[in-house]
Amino acid sequence: MEVKTSLLDNMIGVGDMVLLEPLNEDSFLDNLKKRFDHNEIYTYIGSVVISINPYRSLPIYTPEKVEEYRNRNFYELSPHIYALADEAYRSLRDQDKDQCILITGESGAGKTEASKLVMSYVAAVCGKGQEVNKVKEQLLQSNPVLEAFGNAKTVRNDNSSRFGKYMDIEFDFKGDPLGGVISNYLLEKSRVVKQPRGERNFHIFYQLLSGASDDTLKKLKLDRDFSKYNYLSLDSAAVSGLDDAANFRTVRNAMQIVGFMENEMQSVLELVAAVLKLGNIEFKPELRCNGIDESRVKDKNDLKEMCELLGIEQSVLERAFSYRTVEAKMEKVSTTLNVAQAYYARDALAKNLYSRLFSWLITRINETIRAQAKTRHKVMGVLDIYGFEIFEDNSFEQFIINYCNEKLQQIFIELTLREEQEEYVREGIEWTNIEYFNNAIICDLIENNQNGILAMLDEECLRPGTVTDETFLDKLNTICAEHQHFESRLSKNSKFLTDHSLPHNCFRIQHYAGKVLYKAEGFVDKNNDLLYRDLSQAMYKANHSLMKQLFPEGNPAKVNLKRPPTAGFQFRASVGTLMSNLQTKNPNYIRCVKPNDKKASHIFTEALVCHQVRYLGLMENVRVRRAGYAFRQAYEPCLERYKMLCKKTWPHWRGPAREGVEVLLTDLQVPTEEFSYGRSKIFIRNPRTLFFLEEKRKQCLEDLATLIQKIYRGWKCRRQFLLLKKSQIVVAAWYRRYAQQKKYQNIKKATTVVQSYARGWQARKLLRKLKHEKKCEEAVTTISAYWHGTQVRREYRKFFRANAGKKIYNFTIQRIMQKYFLDLKHNMPPMSPIDKSWPPRPYLFLEGVHTELKRIFHLWRCKKYRSQFTEEKRAVYEEKLKASELFKDKKALYPSSVSQPFKGDYLEINKNPKYQKLNNVVDEKVLLADVVNKINRANGKGSARILLLTKRSLILADQKTGHVKASVPLADLASVSASTQADGFFALQLKEGSTSAAKGDFLLSSDHLIEIITKLHRVSASFSEKEPIGLDISDEFLVQFKHDKVCIKFIQGSPKNGNNASCKRKNNRLLEVSVPVSP
Ligand SMILES: Nc1ncnc2c1ncn2[C@@H]1O[C@H](COP(=O)(O)OP(=O)(O)O)[C@@H](O)[C@H]1O
Ligand SMILES: [Mg+2]
């Protein structure tokens, strides 16, 4: 179960000043101090939150804390800014009331921090989702950008907002943020050109110089060194705890998130750089012939760089710093500027440039964060405006700021003090009036249209003639002299004539928060906020789109001679709009208090706090709260809200609402002192009573919810049941129909089956019968056929035996032959004529055929072989064939000759020059030329001779000389003789009686015996038609040597002379040739 907690649990001091007892200023301060010392920086006065700046980070802003405060009643937990934020957000979401959060306090009291805390809390508790988160992120990230450009270090606050900011956060009906709109109020632009001692210029200048990359700085023509820039205060350039470089990155990142394009960021930085450059432009006087000093730019380098940066023509700007054109009634007058005026113009330009840039930034951010949808939004406004400021030197800016704070105090008084009291009176509630200081009179002093200070300042500014701050002060002194809150030394009010704390050039206003001394110096100028037209025109001419946008009045086409509204006038108008805007919303107050002047933690300066408590009117606030009632509500909504708590008013009360409420409260037994009946409203004194009612209501709502649930569930179930029943009937009807149909179909199917079986059975029976009959018929036919067959076969058997055997035999033989031939075809031997192979014979009876086929094949193969021969080759083979006929098996020399080719002309006599002479003698074709041995008939020794054979004759010539020894016509040759052995001897026997025979026969020996004899034989045969010369092969033959016949005898001899045969003369009649036995 949830543990109920309360504001009262573990309380340090009292959490709500309303409960303080006794109530006086001391106890009030004590309570604040006690709580502050215990890190309780928040204290309530009813629904107002007092926040004391702790000047250090406390662990009270964690996500767990957010969860703790989420959706809890305001008084349920210890005081916290989150409780206020939650209350505001919930009444915005649930009760559709626009809210505003008014944060007030001195500079440095923690207003800006408080506004950020409220925004971050709302961001944390409202809806989630991609789109919503983006919106939240953009809303939150607008802060760093605005702070960089609009905040600066002051003596009161290191991060002091130098502009007023009001932000409307817009929500849809669910409470999801849709966007926002930011309004800004009067940037303190004088800071751009001059800062009080110990203070700094706006953060962005320092951030840019320390955080930008070298590259960026180079592009912007800047130097990292602060001391190079006149506009930057140097004694406090570095602030401890402030990392300018890191912040620069944060700002760039935030600008990206808020939708700035890269080029826009660059443009913005260029303008910032331009302001710095502008500060460095210095002037010197130049004496003119008319004796007037005219200003000239001293060192043109910065001017040049600035012009380059913004795309301005240098001469135009230079001129604008030396001359001023005044236009009046279509007339243009150009006057020169002296050095002081030039400096004034320069600073005015810098201030305008910067403040316009700032306004543009806000417009640009608004473009991104503004809600897109046109539907009605709920709005929560957060106002963080500069706090009340009292400096050593207070000028126009402080005057304006303090005026704004006066107005805020007014609103506070209006809404909390005056209105509340007035309401009691109006409602007729018994009431003791409480005194409080109403600052309306101060507001009137400043803003009154006739004689208010601002009105008079405007009047001075618009008045023709010389106008100075002194004339302005004079005017004040006359007109405001009698005002209670205006003090001036020279006023007609003699009171201050001797007041030495009041210098002559100053006036003092008693603000609600204290007296402030204002120096009149600069009021007129600052209110005029004058920028020479030449300068704005020069800026408009810049080749820089952002610059052009910022100085629209510089457009020569739109010259406007009317004066622009003064700064004071503008501010008064915008504050007016703001106030009326705030009045339409439900206010929530955060009153920030500064515990000390040293920006230090843990120090609580009572005097300082006491002062703030007084001028903030906090005591009065408590008193009014205590005297009054915590809660009020008109009777109708009250009855509507709580009517369920009583049977008599539930569900409808017929009668006046007031009576209904009375009945209700009586029935609930609420003590009578806890409430009062007003005319139209019920007033409840204590929040606790309200909580009691709320608690009861919550319980009751739960019961009611259960009841509604119960009835709804019952109704839903009944409806469901009826629907089911109806459907069931339909389903059942359909199903029955379907089932019957199915059953019928089944029966029909079954019947058909049975029928078919019966028919089948009948048919089969018939078939069987018919088959049987058919079989019987067939059997008879078969039997008779067989019988006939037998008879016919018996008749024809004898014929069959005579023929069939022969046919089968022929058929078989045919098959065998066929097979044989096919086999043979597939196994043919090679085509070489010397190949002996032949496939084996398969059957004996094929022997003859087989051998014959082999022979035919061989002949055919030889014929094939021969058919490839050329004519010459044929002749060679014929010779070889002849040699074979002549010598085969007759002479032992023959086999060795078979492999030797018959060359014929061994000597090549027609080519060889040695035989030239011989060749000339022979006129016929030489068939054979060789060297042979001629055997001497006397001793059997051989001498070499050339043997030539032609068609007609045989010639023997000397081997060395080529001299013809003998030429024998072939016709004279009778025969040739040779031995049977392997020798080369042969004898040429001549015909008896022939002319050649006179010298006797020739006995020769040659290595080419076979060839010589074969050729001789062939030539002789072709030459004479008669028989060729005879060949006698035997081992003994006769040779006619001149007159004697000598017998040549061949014997087998031992191989004495090597392998050669030798010849020996034995006697007159015998010549013996011994032939070595061939191995
Ligand atoms: N709730 C807080 N917790 C911690 N420090 C705070 C808190 N409120 C203010 N401060 C400190 O005080 C300084 C000044 O606060 P700031 O909100 O800028 O003052 P203001 O806007 O009122 O001039 C901040 O910079 C911060 O250091
Ligand atoms: Mg601030």
Short mmCIF file of C-alpha atoms and ligand atoms in Angstrom, two decimals, residues 112 157 159-161 384, ligand 2:
data_model
loop_
_atom_site.label_atom_id
_atom_site.label_comp_id
_atom_site.label_asym_id
_atom_site.label_seq_id
_atom_site.Cartn_x
_atom_site.Cartn_y
_atom_site.Cartn_z
CA THR A 112 17.11 31.81 -14.58
CA ASN A 157 26.06 37.15 -11.06
CA ASN A 159 25.83 34.39 -15.65
CA SER A 160 23.49 37.30 -15.46
CA SER A 161 20.70 37.54 -18.01
CA ASP A 384 12.47 35.06 -16.33
MG MG B 2 18.92 35.51 -14.97
#
